[in-house]
Amino acid sequence: ELDGLRPDLISMALSHKQILHERNTAIDHVYFVEQGVASVLTVMLNGAMSEVGMIGAEGVVGLSALLGAELSGQRVIVQVPGAALRMDAALCKAAFDHRPAFHRIVLRFVDAFLHLSAQTAACNLLHSAEQRCARWLLMASGRAGSDTMPMTHEFLSSILGIRRTGVTAILPNAGNIFYERVVGGGFIRHGGSEAMKQEWLGRIATGEAVIAFAFAEPKGRYNFADLSTTAKKSGAGYVLNGTKS
């Protein structure tokens, strides 16, 4: 559907911490994210911030303009750099009003974004800072399509609503969850069959199943294709054996 809007779209790079919209300022453009992640932040009068939404390649930054608003109610910044297609807000609003297919697609994203914001509000109330940090890492990694994300303790403390020293304390355990569920599951996402993805990804994401993975020692100089590993059930655990050439 974007093909019909192509003449009015401008490709642009998204840099880390770039501000796309500022609170209480005019929404001049909307952005269709192609790569990267944008954070939607609610900014309080005292300057404190809390993340209320996250947008990747599944959505559009500037929804309020399409729904009739002239000013942004939130600050939107680029958290994971990438690329986007920029469009004049007035032209995009006209397309939203007069292109039924585009209208339906945008409304589907509006619905998904509202569900995300509701889930975020519930998690902020009911989950620990460690759980919320792990959730953010999982969500950002999924949208970025990468296991590497630039961030600072200051930013994490602002979106989690805790002190920077608290971020230092929770990152090890939150990182373990991230590596078990994102990095480990990534091998199945990128190289597994559809049957494997259906069977394992949901269970890995919820923590029902834990995936193990390993890398060989540096300069080992052997063929990865000739690696062979077996896991044999033994009591409550497994005995692992393998060969390499």
PDB file of C-alpha atoms in Angstrom:
ATOM      1  CA  GLU A   1       0.000   0.000   0.000  1.00  0.00           C
ATOM      2  CA  LEU A   2       2.976   2.313   0.494  1.00  0.00           C
ATOM      3  CA  ASP A   3       3.631   2.093  -3.244  1.00  0.00           C
ATOM      4  CA  GLY A   4       0.795   4.539  -3.839  1.00  0.00           C
ATOM      5  CA  LEU A   5       2.463   6.977  -1.444  1.00  0.00           C
ATOM      6  CA  ARG A   6       5.950   6.489  -2.868  1.00  0.00           C
ATOM      7  CA  PRO A   7       6.227   9.894  -4.625  1.00  0.00           C
ATOM      8  CA  ASP A   8       5.736  11.638  -1.271  1.00  0.00           C
ATOM      9  CA  LEU A   9       8.110   9.439   0.755  1.00  0.00           C
ATOM     10  CA  ILE A  10      11.675  10.491   1.549  1.00  0.00           C
ATOM     11  CA  SER A  11      14.246   7.924   2.708  1.00  0.00           C
ATOM     12  CA  MET A  12      16.262   8.978   5.732  1.00  0.00           C
ATOM     13  CA  ALA A  13      18.641   7.561   8.293  1.00  0.00           C
ATOM     14  CA  LEU A  14      17.617   7.337  11.948  1.00  0.00           C
ATOM     15  CA  SER A  15      20.435   8.160  14.361  1.00  0.00           C
ATOM     16  CA  HIS A  16      20.648   7.160  18.006  1.00  0.00           C
ATOM     17  CA  LYS A  17      18.779   9.596  20.289  1.00  0.00           C
ATOM     18  CA  GLN A  18      17.377  11.550  17.335  1.00  0.00           C
ATOM     19  CA  ILE A  19      14.163  13.310  18.362  1.00  0.00           C
ATOM     20  CA  LEU A  20      11.369  12.661  15.853  1.00  0.00           C
ATOM     21  CA  HIS A  21       8.613  14.426  17.796  1.00  0.00           C
ATOM     22  CA  GLU A  22       8.776  16.662  20.838  1.00  0.00           C
ATOM     23  CA  ARG A  23       5.992  17.080  23.379  1.00  0.00           C
ATOM     24  CA  ASN A  24       3.603  19.983  22.678  1.00  0.00           C
ATOM     25  CA  THR A  25       5.164  20.772  19.299  1.00  0.00           C
ATOM     26  CA  ALA A  26       3.650  20.549  15.818  1.00  0.00           C
ATOM     27  CA  ILE A  27       3.667  17.178  14.078  1.00  0.00           C
ATOM     28  CA  ASP A  28       5.126  18.105  10.708  1.00  0.00           C
ATOM     29  CA  HIS A  29       6.035  14.611   9.529  1.00  0.00           C
ATOM     30  CA  VAL A  30       5.156  10.974  10.021  1.00  0.00           C
ATOM     31  CA  TYR A  31       7.773   8.234   9.798  1.00  0.00           C
ATOM     32  CA  PHE A  32       7.391   4.689   8.493  1.00  0.00           C
ATOM     33  CA  VAL A  33      10.198   2.874  10.286  1.00  0.00           C
ATOM     34  CA  GLU A  34      12.053   0.397   8.080  1.00  0.00           C
ATOM     35  CA  GLN A  35      14.859  -0.471  10.491  1.00  0.00           C
ATOM     36  CA  GLY A  36      15.497   0.493  14.093  1.00  0.00           C
ATOM     37  CA  VAL A  37      13.334   1.251  17.111  1.00  0.00           C
ATOM     38  CA  ALA A  38      11.661   4.460  18.281  1.00  0.00           C
ATOM     39  CA  SER A  39      10.675   4.980  21.930  1.00  0.00           C
ATOM     40  CA  VAL A  40       7.493   6.889  22.787  1.00  0.00           C
ATOM     41  CA  LEU A  41       8.046   8.758  26.057  1.00  0.00           C
ATOM     42  CA  THR A  42       5.643  10.579  28.330  1.00  0.00           C
ATOM     43  CA  VAL A  43       7.483  13.546  29.852  1.00  0.00           C
ATOM     44  CA  MET A  44       6.323  14.939  33.199  1.00  0.00           C
ATOM     45  CA  LEU A  45       6.507  18.603  34.235  1.00  0.00           C
ATOM     46  CA  ASN A  46       9.576  17.924  36.375  1.00  0.00           C
ATOM     47  CA  GLY A  47      11.391  16.340  33.420  1.00  0.00           C
ATOM     48  CA  ALA A  48      10.939  12.735  34.523  1.00  0.00           C
ATOM     49  CA  MET A  49      10.168  10.340  31.663  1.00  0.00           C
ATOM     50  CA  SER A  50       8.504   6.977  31.221  1.00  0.00           C
ATOM     51  CA  GLU A  51       8.303   4.893  28.072  1.00  0.00           C
ATOM     52  CA  VAL A  52       4.702   4.198  27.081  1.00  0.00           C
ATOM     53  CA  GLY A  53       5.284   2.677  23.665  1.00  0.00           C
ATOM     54  CA  MET A  54       7.804   1.269  21.222  1.00  0.00           C
ATOM     55  CA  ILE A  55       7.636   1.380  17.418  1.00  0.00           C
ATOM     56  CA  GLY A  56       9.649  -0.621  14.912  1.00  0.00           C
ATOM     57  CA  ALA A  57       9.114  -1.737  11.333  1.00  0.00           C
ATOM     58  CA  GLU A  58       5.585  -2.841  12.230  1.00  0.00           C
ATOM     59  CA  GLY A  59       4.296   0.700  12.638  1.00  0.00           C
ATOM     60  CA  VAL A  60       4.335   4.420  12.008  1.00  0.00           C
ATOM     61  CA  VAL A  61       5.534   7.319  14.146  1.00  0.00           C
ATOM     62  CA  GLY A  62       3.054  10.189  14.144  1.00  0.00           C
ATOM     63  CA  LEU A  63      -0.283   8.417  14.578  1.00  0.00           C
ATOM     64  CA  SER A  64      -1.790  11.426  16.340  1.00  0.00           C
ATOM     65  CA  ALA A  65      -1.527  13.509  13.158  1.00  0.00           C
ATOM     66  CA  LEU A  66      -3.532  10.916  11.226  1.00  0.00           C
ATOM     67  CA  LEU A  67      -6.221  11.010  13.918  1.00  0.00           C
ATOM     68  CA  GLY A  68      -6.533  14.793  13.687  1.00  0.00           C
ATOM     69  CA  ALA A  69      -4.096  16.104  16.307  1.00  0.00           C
ATOM     70  CA  GLU A  70      -1.798  18.997  15.471  1.00  0.00           C
ATOM     71  CA  LEU A  71       0.550  18.753  18.447  1.00  0.00           C
ATOM     72  CA  SER A  72       2.440  15.754  19.781  1.00  0.00           C
ATOM     73  CA  GLY A  73       1.478  14.602  23.257  1.00  0.00           C
ATOM     74  CA  GLN A  74       4.712  12.641  23.731  1.00  0.00           C
ATOM     75  CA  ARG A  75       8.385  12.802  22.932  1.00  0.00           C
ATOM     76  CA  VAL A  76       9.507  10.209  20.366  1.00  0.00           C
ATOM     77  CA  ILE A  77      13.213   9.422  20.116  1.00  0.00           C
ATOM     78  CA  VAL A  78      15.248   6.883  18.189  1.00  0.00           C
ATOM     79  CA  GLN A  79      16.590   4.268  20.579  1.00  0.00           C
ATOM     80  CA  VAL A  80      18.012   1.807  18.028  1.00  0.00           C
ATOM     81  CA  PRO A  81      19.369   3.508  14.869  1.00  0.00           C
ATOM     82  CA  GLY A  82      18.165   2.476  11.437  1.00  0.00           C
ATOM     83  CA  ALA A  83      16.180   3.966   8.565  1.00  0.00           C
ATOM     84  CA  ALA A  84      12.710   5.300   7.840  1.00  0.00           C
ATOM     85  CA  LEU A  85      10.498   6.770   5.138  1.00  0.00           C
ATOM     86  CA  ARG A  86       9.396  10.306   6.037  1.00  0.00           C
ATOM     87  CA  MET A  87       6.176  11.880   4.765  1.00  0.00           C
ATOM     88  CA  ASP A  88       4.563  15.256   5.211  1.00  0.00           C
ATOM     89  CA  ALA A  89       1.912  14.901   7.930  1.00  0.00           C
ATOM     90  CA  ALA A  90      -0.807  16.728   5.962  1.00  0.00           C
ATOM     91  CA  LEU A  91      -0.280  14.536   2.888  1.00  0.00           C
ATOM     92  CA  CYS A  92      -0.309  11.400   5.023  1.00  0.00           C
ATOM     93  CA  LYS A  93      -3.531  12.540   6.733  1.00  0.00           C
ATOM     94  CA  ALA A  94      -5.131  13.011   3.297  1.00  0.00           C
ATOM     95  CA  ALA A  95      -4.054   9.503   2.278  1.00  0.00           C
ATOM     96  CA  PHE A  96      -5.437   8.127   5.538  1.00  0.00           C
ATOM     97  CA  ASP A  97      -8.785   9.828   4.891  1.00  0.00           C
ATOM     98  CA  HIS A  98      -9.133   8.870   1.230  1.00  0.00           C
ATOM     99  CA  ARG A  99      -7.350   5.518   0.783  1.00  0.00           C
ATOM    100  CA  PRO A 100      -9.502   2.786   2.377  1.00  0.00           C
ATOM    101  CA  ALA A 101      -6.796   0.085   2.301  1.00  0.00           C
ATOM    102  CA  PHE A 102      -4.222   2.406   3.898  1.00  0.00           C
ATOM    103  CA  HIS A 103      -6.853   3.509   6.426  1.00  0.00           C
ATOM    104  CA  ARG A 104      -7.506  -0.099   7.492  1.00  0.00           C
ATOM    105  CA  ILE A 105      -3.798  -0.909   7.840  1.00  0.00           C
ATOM    106  CA  VAL A 106      -3.159   2.131  10.020  1.00  0.00           C
ATOM    107  CA  LEU A 107      -6.152   1.328  12.236  1.00  0.00           C
ATOM    108  CA  ARG A 108      -4.807  -2.186  12.748  1.00  0.00           C
ATOM    109  CA  PHE A 109      -1.582  -0.672  14.035  1.00  0.00           C
ATOM    110  CA  VAL A 110      -3.529   1.760  16.244  1.00  0.00           C
ATOM    111  CA  ASP A 111      -5.280  -1.224  17.828  1.00  0.00           C
ATOM    112  CA  ALA A 112      -1.974  -3.082  18.333  1.00  0.00           C
ATOM    113  CA  PHE A 113      -0.335   0.016  19.818  1.00  0.00           C
ATOM    114  CA  LEU A 114      -3.209   0.514  22.275  1.00  0.00           C
ATOM    115  CA  HIS A 115      -2.848  -3.105  23.403  1.00  0.00           C
ATOM    116  CA  LEU A 116       0.902  -2.582  23.837  1.00  0.00           C
ATOM    117  CA  SER A 117       0.361   0.565  25.917  1.00  0.00           C
ATOM    118  CA  ALA A 118      -2.197  -1.232  28.099  1.00  0.00           C
ATOM    119  CA  GLN A 119       0.196  -4.142  28.634  1.00  0.00           C
ATOM    120  CA  THR A 120       2.997  -1.701  29.473  1.00  0.00           C
ATOM    121  CA  ALA A 121       0.821   0.014  32.097  1.00  0.00           C
ATOM    122  CA  ALA A 122      -0.034  -3.340  33.679  1.00  0.00           C
ATOM    123  CA  CYS A 123       3.613  -4.474  33.671  1.00  0.00           C
ATOM    124  CA  ASN A 124       4.769  -1.206  35.234  1.00  0.00           C
ATOM    125  CA  LEU A 125       2.351  -1.800  38.108  1.00  0.00           C
ATOM    126  CA  LEU A 126       2.623  -5.557  38.609  1.00  0.00           C
ATOM    127  CA  HIS A 127       6.133  -6.602  37.575  1.00  0.00           C
ATOM    128  CA  SER A 128       9.522  -6.109  39.184  1.00  0.00           C
ATOM    129  CA  ALA A 129      12.125  -3.816  37.644  1.00  0.00           C
ATOM    130  CA  GLU A 130      14.111  -6.886  36.607  1.00  0.00           C
ATOM    131  CA  GLN A 131      11.099  -8.364  34.789  1.00  0.00           C
ATOM    132  CA  ARG A 132      10.308  -5.042  33.118  1.00  0.00           C
ATOM    133  CA  CYS A 133      13.914  -4.674  31.960  1.00  0.00           C
ATOM    134  CA  ALA A 134      13.904  -8.183  30.480  1.00  0.00           C
ATOM    135  CA  ARG A 135      10.593  -7.427  28.739  1.00  0.00           C
ATOM    136  CA  TRP A 136      12.004  -4.229  27.242  1.00  0.00           C
ATOM    137  CA  LEU A 137      15.112  -6.034  25.978  1.00  0.00           C
ATOM    138  CA  LEU A 138      12.969  -8.738  24.382  1.00  0.00           C
ATOM    139  CA  MET A 139      10.629  -6.246  22.717  1.00  0.00           C
ATOM    140  CA  ALA A 140      13.417  -4.009  21.440  1.00  0.00           C
ATOM    141  CA  SER A 141      15.435  -6.942  20.110  1.00  0.00           C
ATOM    142  CA  GLY A 142      12.417  -8.298  18.255  1.00  0.00           C
ATOM    143  CA  ARG A 143      11.713  -4.974  16.581  1.00  0.00           C
ATOM    144  CA  ALA A 144      15.351  -4.195  15.834  1.00  0.00           C
ATOM    145  CA  GLY A 145      16.034  -7.647  14.423  1.00  0.00           C
ATOM    146  CA  SER A 146      19.309  -7.590  16.304  1.00  0.00           C
ATOM    147  CA  ASP A 147      20.785  -8.822  19.560  1.00  0.00           C
ATOM    148  CA  THR A 148      22.885  -5.639  19.877  1.00  0.00           C
ATOM    149  CA  MET A 149      21.195  -2.454  21.046  1.00  0.00           C
ATOM    150  CA  PRO A 150      22.862   0.822  22.072  1.00  0.00           C
ATOM    151  CA  MET A 151      21.552   2.116  25.390  1.00  0.00           C
ATOM    152  CA  THR A 152      22.706   3.802  28.564  1.00  0.00           C
ATOM    153  CA  HIS A 153      21.993   3.229  32.231  1.00  0.00           C
ATOM    154  CA  GLU A 154      20.389   6.681  32.242  1.00  0.00           C
ATOM    155  CA  PHE A 155      17.895   5.724  29.539  1.00  0.00           C
ATOM    156  CA  LEU A 156      17.021   2.383  31.121  1.00  0.00           C
ATOM    157  CA  SER A 157      16.548   4.031  34.497  1.00  0.00           C
ATOM    158  CA  SER A 158      14.138   6.554  32.959  1.00  0.00           C
ATOM    159  CA  ILE A 159      11.964   3.996  31.182  1.00  0.00           C
ATOM    160  CA  LEU A 160      11.951   1.646  34.183  1.00  0.00           C
ATOM    161  CA  GLY A 161      11.373   4.403  36.737  1.00  0.00           C
ATOM    162  CA  ILE A 162      14.316   3.410  38.950  1.00  0.00           C
ATOM    163  CA  ARG A 163      17.676   4.896  39.941  1.00  0.00           C
ATOM    164  CA  ARG A 164      20.735   4.288  37.762  1.00  0.00           C
ATOM    165  CA  THR A 165      22.268   2.201  40.558  1.00  0.00           C
ATOM    166  CA  GLY A 166      19.189  -0.011  40.371  1.00  0.00           C
ATOM    167  CA  VAL A 167      19.862  -0.655  36.671  1.00  0.00           C
ATOM    168  CA  THR A 168      23.361  -1.874  37.517  1.00  0.00           C
ATOM    169  CA  ALA A 169      21.901  -4.281  40.052  1.00  0.00           C
ATOM    170  CA  ILE A 170      19.224  -5.821  37.821  1.00  0.00           C
ATOM    171  CA  LEU A 171      21.059  -6.056  34.486  1.00  0.00           C
ATOM    172  CA  PRO A 172      22.860  -9.368  35.174  1.00  0.00           C
ATOM    173  CA  ASN A 173      19.656 -11.345  35.779  1.00  0.00           C
ATOM    174  CA  ALA A 174      17.689  -9.457  33.125  1.00  0.00           C
ATOM    175  CA  GLY A 175      20.569 -10.114  30.750  1.00  0.00           C
ATOM    176  CA  ASN A 176      20.390 -13.831  31.474  1.00  0.00           C
ATOM    177  CA  ILE A 177      16.717 -13.836  30.493  1.00  0.00           C
ATOM    178  CA  PHE A 178      17.574 -11.858  27.368  1.00  0.00           C
ATOM    179  CA  TYR A 179      20.312 -14.252  26.270  1.00  0.00           C
ATOM    180  CA  GLU A 180      18.288 -17.377  27.041  1.00  0.00           C
ATOM    181  CA  ARG A 181      15.182 -16.210  25.210  1.00  0.00           C
ATOM    182  CA  VAL A 182      16.463 -13.868  22.495  1.00  0.00           C
ATOM    183  CA  VAL A 183      19.972 -14.950  21.576  1.00  0.00           C
ATOM    184  CA  GLY A 184      19.292 -18.651  22.115  1.00  0.00           C
ATOM    185  CA  GLY A 185      15.935 -18.509  20.409  1.00  0.00           C
ATOM    186  CA  GLY A 186      17.549 -16.561  17.579  1.00  0.00           C
ATOM    187  CA  PHE A 187      19.228 -19.693  16.287  1.00  0.00           C
ATOM    188  CA  ILE A 188      15.811 -21.268  15.813  1.00  0.00           C
ATOM    189  CA  ARG A 189      14.309 -18.053  14.415  1.00  0.00           C
ATOM    190  CA  HIS A 190      17.002 -17.724  11.757  1.00  0.00           C
ATOM    191  CA  GLY A 191      17.890 -21.335  11.000  1.00  0.00           C
ATOM    192  CA  GLY A 192      15.098 -23.552  12.254  1.00  0.00           C
ATOM    193  CA  SER A 193      12.295 -25.115  10.253  1.00  0.00           C
ATOM    194  CA  GLU A 194       8.751 -23.808  10.562  1.00  0.00           C
ATOM    195  CA  ALA A 195       7.878 -26.884  12.637  1.00  0.00           C
ATOM    196  CA  MET A 196      10.734 -26.111  15.051  1.00  0.00           C
ATOM    197  CA  LYS A 197       9.653 -22.475  15.322  1.00  0.00           C
ATOM    198  CA  GLN A 198       6.058 -23.477  16.068  1.00  0.00           C
ATOM    199  CA  GLU A 199       7.152 -26.012  18.669  1.00  0.00           C
ATOM    200  CA  TRP A 200       9.837 -24.057  20.514  1.00  0.00           C
ATOM    201  CA  LEU A 201       9.717 -20.265  20.123  1.00  0.00           C
ATOM    202  CA  GLY A 202       6.592 -19.737  22.208  1.00  0.00           C
ATOM    203  CA  ARG A 203       7.907 -21.980  24.978  1.00  0.00           C
ATOM    204  CA  ILE A 204      11.292 -20.244  24.978  1.00  0.00           C
ATOM    205  CA  ALA A 205       9.648 -16.803  25.109  1.00  0.00           C
ATOM    206  CA  THR A 206       7.547 -17.712  28.160  1.00  0.00           C
ATOM    207  CA  GLY A 207      10.430 -19.415  29.948  1.00  0.00           C
ATOM    208  CA  GLU A 208       8.784 -22.840  29.822  1.00  0.00           C
ATOM    209  CA  ALA A 209      11.769 -24.130  27.846  1.00  0.00           C
ATOM    210  CA  VAL A 210      15.409 -23.052  28.159  1.00  0.00           C
ATOM    211  CA  ILE A 211      17.749 -23.308  25.206  1.00  0.00           C
ATOM    212  CA  ALA A 212      21.472 -23.909  25.525  1.00  0.00           C
ATOM    213  CA  PHE A 213      24.067 -22.839  22.973  1.00  0.00           C
ATOM    214  CA  ALA A 214      27.847 -22.645  22.815  1.00  0.00           C
ATOM    215  CA  PHE A 215      30.638 -21.299  20.656  1.00  0.00           C
ATOM    216  CA  ALA A 216      33.916 -23.018  19.926  1.00  0.00           C
ATOM    217  CA  GLU A 217      37.229 -21.702  21.200  1.00  0.00           C
ATOM    218  CA  PRO A 218      38.963 -19.034  19.076  1.00  0.00           C
ATOM    219  CA  LYS A 219      41.392 -20.204  16.378  1.00  0.00           C
ATOM    220  CA  GLY A 220      40.203 -23.792  16.722  1.00  0.00           C
ATOM    221  CA  ARG A 221      40.454 -24.210  12.942  1.00  0.00           C
ATOM    222  CA  TYR A 222      37.905 -26.924  12.409  1.00  0.00           C
ATOM    223  CA  ASN A 223      34.804 -27.284  10.290  1.00  0.00           C
ATOM    224  CA  PHE A 224      31.585 -26.242  12.040  1.00  0.00           C
ATOM    225  CA  ALA A 225      29.641 -28.508   9.683  1.00  0.00           C
ATOM    226  CA  ASP A 226      31.435 -31.522  11.159  1.00  0.00           C
ATOM    227  CA  LEU A 227      30.441 -30.784  14.740  1.00  0.00           C
ATOM    228  CA  SER A 228      28.318 -33.479  16.340  1.00  0.00           C
ATOM    229  CA  THR A 229      26.614 -33.243  19.730  1.00  0.00           C
ATOM    230  CA  THR A 230      24.380 -35.650  21.630  1.00  0.00           C
ATOM    231  CA  ALA A 231      22.315 -35.178  24.783  1.00  0.00           C
ATOM    232  CA  LYS A 232      21.381 -38.338  26.707  1.00  0.00           C
ATOM    233  CA  LYS A 233      18.815 -38.239  29.490  1.00  0.00           C
ATOM    234  CA  SER A 234      20.343 -39.161  32.839  1.00  0.00           C
ATOM    235  CA  GLY A 235      18.166 -38.864  35.930  1.00  0.00           C
ATOM    236  CA  ALA A 236      16.967 -35.305  36.302  1.00  0.00           C
ATOM    237  CA  GLY A 237      19.468 -33.971  33.761  1.00  0.00           C
ATOM    238  CA  TYR A 238      21.373 -34.781  30.579  1.00  0.00           C
ATOM    239  CA  VAL A 239      24.837 -36.025  29.667  1.00  0.00           C
ATOM    240  CA  LEU A 240      26.294 -34.062  26.767  1.00  0.00           C
ATOM    241  CA  ASN A 241      28.894 -35.514  24.409  1.00  0.00           C
ATOM    242  CA  GLY A 242      30.296 -34.342  21.107  1.00  0.00           C
ATOM    243  CA  THR A 243      32.965 -34.645  18.496  1.00  0.00           C
ATOM    244  CA  LYS A 244      34.727 -32.205  16.217  1.00  0.00           C
ATOM    245  CA  SER A 245      37.216 -32.410  13.380  1.00  0.00           C
TER     246      SER A 245
END
